[in-house]
Short mmCIF file of N, CA and C in Angstrom, two decimals:
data_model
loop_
_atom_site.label_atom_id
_atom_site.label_comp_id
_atom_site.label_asym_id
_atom_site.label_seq_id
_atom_site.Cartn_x
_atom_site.Cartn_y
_atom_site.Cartn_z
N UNK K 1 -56.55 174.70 12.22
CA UNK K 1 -57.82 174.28 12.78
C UNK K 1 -58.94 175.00 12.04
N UNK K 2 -59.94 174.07 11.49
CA UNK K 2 -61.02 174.97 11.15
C UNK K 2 -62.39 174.57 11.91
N UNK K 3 -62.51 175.89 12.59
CA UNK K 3 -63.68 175.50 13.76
C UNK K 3 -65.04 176.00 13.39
N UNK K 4 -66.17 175.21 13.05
CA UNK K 4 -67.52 175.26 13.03
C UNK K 4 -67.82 175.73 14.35
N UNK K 5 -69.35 176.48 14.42
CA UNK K 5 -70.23 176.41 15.32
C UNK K 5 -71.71 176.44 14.76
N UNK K 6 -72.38 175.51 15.41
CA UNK K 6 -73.78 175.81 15.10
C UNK K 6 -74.81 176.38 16.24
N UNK K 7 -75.44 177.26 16.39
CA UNK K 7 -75.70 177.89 17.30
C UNK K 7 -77.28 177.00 17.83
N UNK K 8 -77.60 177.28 19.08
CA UNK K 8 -79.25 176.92 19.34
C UNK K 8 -80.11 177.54 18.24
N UNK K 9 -81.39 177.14 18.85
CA UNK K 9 -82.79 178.64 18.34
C UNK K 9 -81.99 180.18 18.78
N UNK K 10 -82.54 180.72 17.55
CA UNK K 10 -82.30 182.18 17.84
C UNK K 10 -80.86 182.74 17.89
N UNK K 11 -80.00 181.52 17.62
CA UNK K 11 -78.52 182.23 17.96
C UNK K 11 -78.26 183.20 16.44
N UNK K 12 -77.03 183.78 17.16
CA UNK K 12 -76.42 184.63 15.74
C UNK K 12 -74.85 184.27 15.77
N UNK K 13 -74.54 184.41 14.34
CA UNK K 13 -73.67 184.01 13.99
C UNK K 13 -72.20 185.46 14.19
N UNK K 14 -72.61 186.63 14.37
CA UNK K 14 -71.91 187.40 15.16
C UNK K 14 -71.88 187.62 16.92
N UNK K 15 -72.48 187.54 17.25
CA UNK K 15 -72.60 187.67 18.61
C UNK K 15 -72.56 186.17 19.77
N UNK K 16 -72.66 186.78 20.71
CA UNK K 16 -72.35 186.13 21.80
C UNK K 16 -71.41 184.77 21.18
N UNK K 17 -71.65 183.86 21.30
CA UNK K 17 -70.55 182.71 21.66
C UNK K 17 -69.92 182.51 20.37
N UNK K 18 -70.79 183.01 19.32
CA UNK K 18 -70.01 183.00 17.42
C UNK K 18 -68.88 183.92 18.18
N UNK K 19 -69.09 185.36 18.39
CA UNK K 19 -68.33 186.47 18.72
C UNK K 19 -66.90 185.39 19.59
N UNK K 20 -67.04 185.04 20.52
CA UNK K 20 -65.83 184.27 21.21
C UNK K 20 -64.99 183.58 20.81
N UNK K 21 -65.89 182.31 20.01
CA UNK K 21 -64.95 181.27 19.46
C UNK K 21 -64.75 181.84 17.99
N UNK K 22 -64.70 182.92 17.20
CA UNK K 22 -64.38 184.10 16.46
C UNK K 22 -62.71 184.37 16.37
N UNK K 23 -62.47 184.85 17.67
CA UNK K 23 -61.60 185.13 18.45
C UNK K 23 -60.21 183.44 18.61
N UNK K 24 -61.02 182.45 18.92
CA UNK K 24 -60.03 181.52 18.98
C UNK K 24 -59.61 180.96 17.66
N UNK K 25 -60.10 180.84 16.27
CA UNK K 25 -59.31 180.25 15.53
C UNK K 25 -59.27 181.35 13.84
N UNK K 26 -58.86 181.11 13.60
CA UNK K 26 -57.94 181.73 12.14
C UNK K 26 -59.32 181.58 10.69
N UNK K 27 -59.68 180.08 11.01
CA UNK K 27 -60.58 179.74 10.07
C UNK K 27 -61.79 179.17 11.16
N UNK K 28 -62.43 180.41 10.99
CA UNK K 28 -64.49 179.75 11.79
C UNK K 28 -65.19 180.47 10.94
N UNK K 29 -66.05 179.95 11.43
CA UNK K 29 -67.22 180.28 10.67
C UNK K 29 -68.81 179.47 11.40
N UNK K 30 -69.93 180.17 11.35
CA UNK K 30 -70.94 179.98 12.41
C UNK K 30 -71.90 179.80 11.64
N UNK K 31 -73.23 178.90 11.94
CA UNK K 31 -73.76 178.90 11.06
C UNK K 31 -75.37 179.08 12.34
N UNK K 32 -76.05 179.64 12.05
CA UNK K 32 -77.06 180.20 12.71
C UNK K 32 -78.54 179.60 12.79
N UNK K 33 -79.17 178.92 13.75
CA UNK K 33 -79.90 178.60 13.62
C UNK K 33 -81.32 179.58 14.19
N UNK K 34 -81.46 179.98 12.77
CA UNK K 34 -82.67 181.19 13.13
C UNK K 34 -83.30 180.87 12.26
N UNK K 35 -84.44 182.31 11.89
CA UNK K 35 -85.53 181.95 11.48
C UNK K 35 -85.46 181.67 9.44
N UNK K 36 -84.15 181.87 9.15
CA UNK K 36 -83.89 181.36 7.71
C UNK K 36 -83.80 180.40 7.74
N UNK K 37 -83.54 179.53 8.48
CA UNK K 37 -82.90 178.20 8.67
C UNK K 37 -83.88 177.79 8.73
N UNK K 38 -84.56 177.79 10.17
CA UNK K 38 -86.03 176.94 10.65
C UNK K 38 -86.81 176.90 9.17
N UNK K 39 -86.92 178.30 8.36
CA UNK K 39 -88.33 178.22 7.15
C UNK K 39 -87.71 176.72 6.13
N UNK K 40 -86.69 176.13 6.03
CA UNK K 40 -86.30 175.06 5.11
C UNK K 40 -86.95 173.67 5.70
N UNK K 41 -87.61 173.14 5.01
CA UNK K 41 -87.67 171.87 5.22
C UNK K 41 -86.40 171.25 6.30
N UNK K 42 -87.27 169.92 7.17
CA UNK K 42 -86.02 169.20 7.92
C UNK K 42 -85.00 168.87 6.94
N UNK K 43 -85.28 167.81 5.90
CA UNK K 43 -84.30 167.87 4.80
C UNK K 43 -83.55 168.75 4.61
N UNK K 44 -83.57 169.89 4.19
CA UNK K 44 -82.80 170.91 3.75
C UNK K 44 -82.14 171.45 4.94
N UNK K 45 -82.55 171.44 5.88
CA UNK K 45 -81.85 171.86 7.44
C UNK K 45 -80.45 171.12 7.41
N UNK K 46 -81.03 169.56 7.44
CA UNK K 46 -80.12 168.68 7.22
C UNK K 46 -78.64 168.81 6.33
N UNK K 47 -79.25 168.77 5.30
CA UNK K 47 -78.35 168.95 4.36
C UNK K 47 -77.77 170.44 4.26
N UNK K 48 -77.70 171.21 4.62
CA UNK K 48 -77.05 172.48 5.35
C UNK K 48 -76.42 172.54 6.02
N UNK K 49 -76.64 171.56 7.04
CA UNK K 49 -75.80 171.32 8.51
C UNK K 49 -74.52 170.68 8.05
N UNK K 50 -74.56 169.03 6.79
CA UNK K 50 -74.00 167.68 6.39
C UNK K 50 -73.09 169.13 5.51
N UNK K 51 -73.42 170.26 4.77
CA UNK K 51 -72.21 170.78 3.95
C UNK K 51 -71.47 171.97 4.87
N UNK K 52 -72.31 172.39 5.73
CA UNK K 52 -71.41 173.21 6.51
C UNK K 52 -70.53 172.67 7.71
N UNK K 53 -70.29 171.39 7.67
CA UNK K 53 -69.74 170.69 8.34
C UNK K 53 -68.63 170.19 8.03
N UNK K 54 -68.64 170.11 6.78
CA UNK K 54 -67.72 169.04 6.01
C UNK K 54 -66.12 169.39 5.56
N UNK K 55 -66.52 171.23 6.14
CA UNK K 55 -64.84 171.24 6.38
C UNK K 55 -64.21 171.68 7.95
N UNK K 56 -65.10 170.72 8.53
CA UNK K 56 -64.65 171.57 10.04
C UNK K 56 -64.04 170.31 10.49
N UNK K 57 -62.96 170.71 11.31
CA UNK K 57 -61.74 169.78 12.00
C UNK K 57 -62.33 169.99 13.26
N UNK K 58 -62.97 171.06 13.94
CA UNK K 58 -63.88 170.77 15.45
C UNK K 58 -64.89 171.43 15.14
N UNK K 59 -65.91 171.30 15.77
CA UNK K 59 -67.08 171.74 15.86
C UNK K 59 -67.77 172.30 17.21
N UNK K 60 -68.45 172.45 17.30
CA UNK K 60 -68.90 173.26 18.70
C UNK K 60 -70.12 173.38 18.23
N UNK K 61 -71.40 172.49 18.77
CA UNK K 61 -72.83 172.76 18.75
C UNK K 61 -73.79 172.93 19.95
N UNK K 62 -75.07 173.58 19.31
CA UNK K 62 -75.73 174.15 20.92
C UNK K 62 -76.75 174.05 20.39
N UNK K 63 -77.72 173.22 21.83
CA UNK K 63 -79.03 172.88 22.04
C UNK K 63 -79.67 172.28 20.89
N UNK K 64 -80.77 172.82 20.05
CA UNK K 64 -81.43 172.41 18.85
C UNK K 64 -80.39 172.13 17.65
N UNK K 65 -79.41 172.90 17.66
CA UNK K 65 -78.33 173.29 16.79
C UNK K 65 -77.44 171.76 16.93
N UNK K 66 -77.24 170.93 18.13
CA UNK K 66 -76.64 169.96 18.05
C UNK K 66 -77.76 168.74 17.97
N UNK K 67 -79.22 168.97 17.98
CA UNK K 67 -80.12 167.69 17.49
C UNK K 67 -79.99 167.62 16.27
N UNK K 68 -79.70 169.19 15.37
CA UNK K 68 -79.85 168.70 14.07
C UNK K 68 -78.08 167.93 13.42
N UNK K 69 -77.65 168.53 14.28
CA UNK K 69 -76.38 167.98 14.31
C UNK K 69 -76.58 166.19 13.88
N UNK K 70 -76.75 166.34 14.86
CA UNK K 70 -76.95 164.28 15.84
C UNK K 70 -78.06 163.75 14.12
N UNK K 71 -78.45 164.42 13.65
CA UNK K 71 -79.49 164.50 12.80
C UNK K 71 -78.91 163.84 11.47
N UNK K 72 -77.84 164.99 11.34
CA UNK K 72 -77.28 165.17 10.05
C UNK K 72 -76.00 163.74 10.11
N UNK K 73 -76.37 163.34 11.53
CA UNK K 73 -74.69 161.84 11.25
C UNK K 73 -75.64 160.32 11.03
N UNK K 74 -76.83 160.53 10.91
CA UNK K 74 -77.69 159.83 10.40
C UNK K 74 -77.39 158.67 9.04
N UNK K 75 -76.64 157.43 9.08
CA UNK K 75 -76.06 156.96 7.74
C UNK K 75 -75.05 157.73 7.16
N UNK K 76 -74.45 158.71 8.22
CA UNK K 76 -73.18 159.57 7.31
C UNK K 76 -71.81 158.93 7.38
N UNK K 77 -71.19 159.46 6.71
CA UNK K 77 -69.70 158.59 6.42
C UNK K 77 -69.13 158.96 7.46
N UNK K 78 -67.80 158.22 8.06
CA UNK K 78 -67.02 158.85 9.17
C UNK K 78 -66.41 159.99 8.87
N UNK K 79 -66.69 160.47 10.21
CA UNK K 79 -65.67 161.97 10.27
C UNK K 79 -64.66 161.75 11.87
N UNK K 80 -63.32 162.46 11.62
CA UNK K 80 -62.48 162.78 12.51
C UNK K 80 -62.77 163.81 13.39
N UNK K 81 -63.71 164.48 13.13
CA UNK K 81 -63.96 165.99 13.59
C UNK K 81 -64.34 166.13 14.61
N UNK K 82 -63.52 166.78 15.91
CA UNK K 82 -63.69 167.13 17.27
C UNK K 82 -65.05 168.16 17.75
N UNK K 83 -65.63 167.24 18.29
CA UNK K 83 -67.21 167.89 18.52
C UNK K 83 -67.16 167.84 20.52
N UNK K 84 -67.95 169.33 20.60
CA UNK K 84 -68.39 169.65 21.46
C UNK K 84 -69.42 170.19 21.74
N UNK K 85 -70.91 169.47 22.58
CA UNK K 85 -72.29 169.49 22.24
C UNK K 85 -72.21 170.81 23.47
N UNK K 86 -72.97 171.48 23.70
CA UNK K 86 -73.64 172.06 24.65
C UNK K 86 -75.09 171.95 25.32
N UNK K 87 -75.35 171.85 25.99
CA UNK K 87 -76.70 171.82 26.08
C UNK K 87 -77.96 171.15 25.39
N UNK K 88 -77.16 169.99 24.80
CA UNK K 88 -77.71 169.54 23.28
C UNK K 88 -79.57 168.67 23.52
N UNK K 89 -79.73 169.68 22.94
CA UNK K 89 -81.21 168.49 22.75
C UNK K 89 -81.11 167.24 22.14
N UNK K 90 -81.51 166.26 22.89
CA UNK K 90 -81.32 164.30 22.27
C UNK K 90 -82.68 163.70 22.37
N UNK K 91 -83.48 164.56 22.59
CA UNK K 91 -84.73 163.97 22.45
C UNK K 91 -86.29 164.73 23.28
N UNK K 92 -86.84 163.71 24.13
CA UNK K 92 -88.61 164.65 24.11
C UNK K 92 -87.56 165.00 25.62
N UNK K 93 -88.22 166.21 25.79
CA UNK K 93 -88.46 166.87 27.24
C UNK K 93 -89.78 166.88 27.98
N UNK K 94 -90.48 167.00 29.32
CA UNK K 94 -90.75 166.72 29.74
C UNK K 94 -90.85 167.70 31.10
N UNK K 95 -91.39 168.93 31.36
CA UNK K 95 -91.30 169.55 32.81
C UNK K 95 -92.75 169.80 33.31
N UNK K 96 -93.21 168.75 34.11
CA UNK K 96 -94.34 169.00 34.67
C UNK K 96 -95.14 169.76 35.15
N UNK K 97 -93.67 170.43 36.00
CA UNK K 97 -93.86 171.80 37.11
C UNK K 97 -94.59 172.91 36.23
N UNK K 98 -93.78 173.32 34.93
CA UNK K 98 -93.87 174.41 34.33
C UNK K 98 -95.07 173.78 33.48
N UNK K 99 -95.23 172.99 33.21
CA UNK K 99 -96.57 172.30 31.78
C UNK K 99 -95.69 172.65 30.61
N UNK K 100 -94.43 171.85 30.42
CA UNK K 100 -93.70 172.27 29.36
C UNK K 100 -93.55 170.70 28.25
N UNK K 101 -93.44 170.87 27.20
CA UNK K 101 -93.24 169.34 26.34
C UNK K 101 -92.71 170.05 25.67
N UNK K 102 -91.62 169.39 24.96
CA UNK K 102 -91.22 169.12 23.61
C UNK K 102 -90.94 168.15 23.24
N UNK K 103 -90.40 167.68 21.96
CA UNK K 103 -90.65 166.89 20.76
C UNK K 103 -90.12 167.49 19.59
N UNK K 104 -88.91 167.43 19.65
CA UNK K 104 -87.80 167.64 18.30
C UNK K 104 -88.33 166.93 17.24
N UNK K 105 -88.31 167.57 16.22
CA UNK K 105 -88.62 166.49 14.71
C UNK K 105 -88.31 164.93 14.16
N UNK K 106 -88.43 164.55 13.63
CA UNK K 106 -87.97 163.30 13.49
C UNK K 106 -87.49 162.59 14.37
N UNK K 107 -88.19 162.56 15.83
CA UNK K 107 -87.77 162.03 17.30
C UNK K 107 -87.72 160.62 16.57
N UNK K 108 -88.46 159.86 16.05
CA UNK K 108 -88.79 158.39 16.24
C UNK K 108 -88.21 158.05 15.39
N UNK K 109 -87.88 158.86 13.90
CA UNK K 109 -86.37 158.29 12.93
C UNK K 109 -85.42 158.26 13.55
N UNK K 110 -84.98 159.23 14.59
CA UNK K 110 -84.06 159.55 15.37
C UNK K 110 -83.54 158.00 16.17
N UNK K 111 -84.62 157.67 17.27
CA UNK K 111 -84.35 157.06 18.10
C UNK K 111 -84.16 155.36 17.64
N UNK K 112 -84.61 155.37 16.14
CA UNK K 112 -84.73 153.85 15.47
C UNK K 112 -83.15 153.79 15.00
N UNK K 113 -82.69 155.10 14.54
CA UNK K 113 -81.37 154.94 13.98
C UNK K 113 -80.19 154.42 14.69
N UNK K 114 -80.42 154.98 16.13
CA UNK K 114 -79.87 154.78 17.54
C UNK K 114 -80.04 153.06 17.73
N UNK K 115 -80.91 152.50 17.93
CA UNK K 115 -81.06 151.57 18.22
C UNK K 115 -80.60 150.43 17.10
N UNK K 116 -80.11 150.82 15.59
CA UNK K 116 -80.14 150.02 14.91
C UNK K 116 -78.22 150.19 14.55
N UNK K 117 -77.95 151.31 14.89
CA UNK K 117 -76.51 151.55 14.68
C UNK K 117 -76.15 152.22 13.61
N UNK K 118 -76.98 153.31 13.17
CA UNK K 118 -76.86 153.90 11.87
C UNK K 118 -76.08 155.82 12.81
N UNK K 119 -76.10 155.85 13.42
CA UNK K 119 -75.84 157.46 14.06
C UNK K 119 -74.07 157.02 13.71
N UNK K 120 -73.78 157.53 13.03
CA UNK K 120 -72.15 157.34 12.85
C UNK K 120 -71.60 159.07 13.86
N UNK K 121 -71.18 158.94 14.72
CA UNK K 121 -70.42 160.04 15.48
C UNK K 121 -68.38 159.66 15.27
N UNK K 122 -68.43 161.15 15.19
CA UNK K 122 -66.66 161.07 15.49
C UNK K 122 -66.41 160.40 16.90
N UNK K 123 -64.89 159.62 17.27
CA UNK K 123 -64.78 159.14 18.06
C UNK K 123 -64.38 160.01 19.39
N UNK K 124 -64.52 161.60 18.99
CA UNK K 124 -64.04 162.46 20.08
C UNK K 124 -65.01 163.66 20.18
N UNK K 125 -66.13 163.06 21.28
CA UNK K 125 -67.17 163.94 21.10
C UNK K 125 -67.61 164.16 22.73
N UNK K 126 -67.73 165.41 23.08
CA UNK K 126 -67.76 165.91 24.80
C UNK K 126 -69.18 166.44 24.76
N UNK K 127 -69.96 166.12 26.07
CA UNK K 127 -71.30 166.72 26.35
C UNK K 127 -71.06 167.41 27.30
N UNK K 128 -72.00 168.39 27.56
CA UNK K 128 -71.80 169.19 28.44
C UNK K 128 -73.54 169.57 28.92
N UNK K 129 -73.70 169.55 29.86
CA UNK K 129 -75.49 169.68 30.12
C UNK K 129 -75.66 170.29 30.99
N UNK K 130 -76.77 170.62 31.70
CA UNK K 130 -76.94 170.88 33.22
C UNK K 130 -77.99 169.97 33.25
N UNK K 131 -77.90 169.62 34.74
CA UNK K 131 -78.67 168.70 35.92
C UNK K 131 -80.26 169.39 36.19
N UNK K 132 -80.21 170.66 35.74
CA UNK K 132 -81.90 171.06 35.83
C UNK K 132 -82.08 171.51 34.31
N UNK K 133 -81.60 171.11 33.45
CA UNK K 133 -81.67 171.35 32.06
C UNK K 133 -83.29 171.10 31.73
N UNK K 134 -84.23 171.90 31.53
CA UNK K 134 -85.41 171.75 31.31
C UNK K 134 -85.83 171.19 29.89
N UNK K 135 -85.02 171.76 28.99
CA UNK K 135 -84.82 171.33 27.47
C UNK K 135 -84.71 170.07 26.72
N UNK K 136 -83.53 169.15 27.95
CA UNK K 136 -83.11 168.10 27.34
C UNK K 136 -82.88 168.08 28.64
N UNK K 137 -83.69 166.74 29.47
CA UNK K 137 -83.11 166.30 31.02
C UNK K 137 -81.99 165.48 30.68
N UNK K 138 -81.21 165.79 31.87
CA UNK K 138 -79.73 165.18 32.22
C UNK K 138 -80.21 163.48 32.22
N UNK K 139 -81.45 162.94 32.66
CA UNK K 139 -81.51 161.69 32.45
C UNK K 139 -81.75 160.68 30.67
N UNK K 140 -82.36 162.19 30.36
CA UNK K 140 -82.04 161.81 28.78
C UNK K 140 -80.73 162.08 27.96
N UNK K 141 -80.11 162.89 28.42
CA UNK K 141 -78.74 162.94 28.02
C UNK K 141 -77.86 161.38 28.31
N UNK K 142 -77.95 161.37 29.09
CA UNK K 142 -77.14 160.60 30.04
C UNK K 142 -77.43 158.66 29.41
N UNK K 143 -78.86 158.61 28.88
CA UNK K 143 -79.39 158.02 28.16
C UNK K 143 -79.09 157.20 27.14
N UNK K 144 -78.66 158.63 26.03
CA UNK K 144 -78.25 158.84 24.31
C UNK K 144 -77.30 158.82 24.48
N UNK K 145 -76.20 159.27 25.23
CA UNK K 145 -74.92 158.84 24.78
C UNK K 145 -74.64 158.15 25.61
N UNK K 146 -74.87 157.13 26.46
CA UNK K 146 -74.62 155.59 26.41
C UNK K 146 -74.82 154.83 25.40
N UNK K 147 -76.11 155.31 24.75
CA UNK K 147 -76.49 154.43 23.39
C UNK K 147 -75.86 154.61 22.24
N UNK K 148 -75.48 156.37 22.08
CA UNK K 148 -74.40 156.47 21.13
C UNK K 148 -73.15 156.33 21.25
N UNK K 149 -72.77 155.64 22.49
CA UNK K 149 -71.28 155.43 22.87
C UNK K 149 -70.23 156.57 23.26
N UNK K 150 -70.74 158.10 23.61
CA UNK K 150 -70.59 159.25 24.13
C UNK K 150 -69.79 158.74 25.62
N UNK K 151 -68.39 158.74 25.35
CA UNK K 151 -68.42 158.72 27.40
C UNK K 151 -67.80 159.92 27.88
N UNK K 152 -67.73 161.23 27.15
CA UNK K 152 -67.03 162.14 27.44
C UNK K 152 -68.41 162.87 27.92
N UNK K 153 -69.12 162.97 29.40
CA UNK K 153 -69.82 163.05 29.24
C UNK K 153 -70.40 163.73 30.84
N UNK K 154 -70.43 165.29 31.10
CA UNK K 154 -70.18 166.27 32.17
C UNK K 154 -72.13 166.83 32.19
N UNK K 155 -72.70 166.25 33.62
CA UNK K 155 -73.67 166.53 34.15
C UNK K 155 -73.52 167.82 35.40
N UNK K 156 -73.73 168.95 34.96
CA UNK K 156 -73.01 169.91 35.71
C UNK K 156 -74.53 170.31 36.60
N UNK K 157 -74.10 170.60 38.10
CA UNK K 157 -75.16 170.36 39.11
C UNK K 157 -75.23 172.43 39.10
N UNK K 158 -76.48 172.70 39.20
CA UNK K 158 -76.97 173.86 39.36
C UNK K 158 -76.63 174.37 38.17
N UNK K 159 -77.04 174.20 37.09
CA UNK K 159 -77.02 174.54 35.73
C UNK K 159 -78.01 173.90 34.73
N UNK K 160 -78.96 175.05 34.31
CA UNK K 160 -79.91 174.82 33.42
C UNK K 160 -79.54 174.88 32.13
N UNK K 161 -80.95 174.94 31.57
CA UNK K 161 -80.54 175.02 29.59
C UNK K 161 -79.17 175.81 28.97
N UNK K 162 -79.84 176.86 29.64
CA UNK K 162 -78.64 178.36 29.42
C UNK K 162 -77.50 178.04 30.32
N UNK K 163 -76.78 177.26 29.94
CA UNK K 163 -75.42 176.98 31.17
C UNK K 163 -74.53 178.87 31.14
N UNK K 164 -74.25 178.92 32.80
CA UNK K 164 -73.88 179.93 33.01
C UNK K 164 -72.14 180.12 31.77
N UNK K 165 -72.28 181.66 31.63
CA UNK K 165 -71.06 181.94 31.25
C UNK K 165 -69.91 181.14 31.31
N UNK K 166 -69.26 181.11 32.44
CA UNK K 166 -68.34 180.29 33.44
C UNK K 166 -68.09 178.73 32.97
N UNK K 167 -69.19 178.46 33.08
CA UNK K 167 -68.93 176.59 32.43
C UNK K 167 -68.88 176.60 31.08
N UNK K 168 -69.64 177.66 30.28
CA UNK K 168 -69.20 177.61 28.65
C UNK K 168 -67.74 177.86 28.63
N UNK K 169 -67.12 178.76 29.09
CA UNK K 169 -65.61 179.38 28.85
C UNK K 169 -64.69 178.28 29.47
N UNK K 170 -65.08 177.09 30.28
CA UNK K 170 -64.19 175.99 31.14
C UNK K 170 -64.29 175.16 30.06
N UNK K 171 -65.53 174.86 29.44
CA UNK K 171 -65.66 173.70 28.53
C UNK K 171 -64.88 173.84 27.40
N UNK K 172 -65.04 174.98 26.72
CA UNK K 172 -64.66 175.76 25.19
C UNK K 172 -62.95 175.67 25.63
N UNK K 173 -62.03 176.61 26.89
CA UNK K 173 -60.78 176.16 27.35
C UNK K 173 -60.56 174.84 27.25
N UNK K 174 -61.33 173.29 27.65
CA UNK K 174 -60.75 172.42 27.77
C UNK K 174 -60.63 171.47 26.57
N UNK K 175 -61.57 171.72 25.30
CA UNK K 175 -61.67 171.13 23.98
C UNK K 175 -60.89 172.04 23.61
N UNK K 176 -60.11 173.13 23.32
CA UNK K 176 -59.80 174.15 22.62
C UNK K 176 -58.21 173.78 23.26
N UNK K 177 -57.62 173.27 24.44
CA UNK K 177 -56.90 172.99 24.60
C UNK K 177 -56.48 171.60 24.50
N UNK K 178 -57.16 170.67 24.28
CA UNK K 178 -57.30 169.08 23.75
C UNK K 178 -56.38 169.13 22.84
N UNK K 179 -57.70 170.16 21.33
CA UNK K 179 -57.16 170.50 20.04
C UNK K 179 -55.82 170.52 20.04
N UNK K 180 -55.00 171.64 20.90
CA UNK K 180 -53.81 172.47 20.65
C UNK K 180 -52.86 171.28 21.10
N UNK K 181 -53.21 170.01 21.92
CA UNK K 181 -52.86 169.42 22.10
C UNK K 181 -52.31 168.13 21.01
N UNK K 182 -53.07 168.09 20.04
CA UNK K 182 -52.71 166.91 19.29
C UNK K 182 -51.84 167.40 18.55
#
């Protein structure tokens, strides 16, 4: 098994959840979405993501880390590769309460590609979100992968952006045991 991870904003490629799934396979390797990353052009983000990908048999992405993901399958060739989103940003957010917006990059290339059938995804791909997800609402999740044909697809109730410990280690156990499965 060779297992990718791409982390949210700010993740590191030693610590926290790199550090774990570290631990589960022989060949990983993490690729960090921080502030080296962010200074590259979207392009070059892209194409960073499309080569550090290209030898992973599963993957494991989080939040921003899986938009650019969703980004990088844009007109891409098929892949077999077992993906598991976390918390994944799929588009604008929206929290009134707090006066919060976002607006991921290339939202509207994004959402034309979707609609036209160009997002090529592996056929074994699991979401995982929370129901007060401020980042990416569960109604926009819930959304995008109907449209991207996503039905593996877990709206977890009392769980925000940062899904607790507990549901990362259930999710990561149940793809990680899929894997061991085939």
């Amino acid at each position: 098994m060779r297992l990718r991870y791409i982390t949210g904003r700010g993740g590191s490629a030693s610590e926290g959840l790199s550090r774990y799934l570290g631990t589960q396979a022989t060949d990983f390797a993490a690729l960090p979405v921080d502030a080296t990353l962010l200074k590259l052009s979207i392009d070059e983000q892209i194409t960073l993501i499309n080569d550090f990908c290209s030898t992973a048999t599963h993957l494991v992405v989080n939040s921003y880390g899986a938009y650019l993901w969703l980004l990088s399958r844009i007109d891409a060739n098929p892949s077999s590769t077992d993906v598991l989103m976390l918390s994944p940003v799929m588009g604008r957010a929206v929290d009134t309460e707090k006066m919060m917006f976002s607006r991921p990059p290339r939202l509207k290339g994004f959402e034309s590609a979707i609609a036209e059938g160009r997002v090529n995804l592996p056929h074994n791909v699991a979401v995982y979100t929370g129901r007060e997800d401020q980042v990416c609402d569960f109604k926009t999740a819930t959304k995008q992968c109907e449209r991207l044909g996503i039905t593996d697809l877990h709206i977890l109730e009392n769980e925000t952006h940062n899904l607790s410990h507990g549901v990362v280690a259930g999710a990561i156990d149940s793809f990680l045991i899929e894997i061991q499965s085939k």
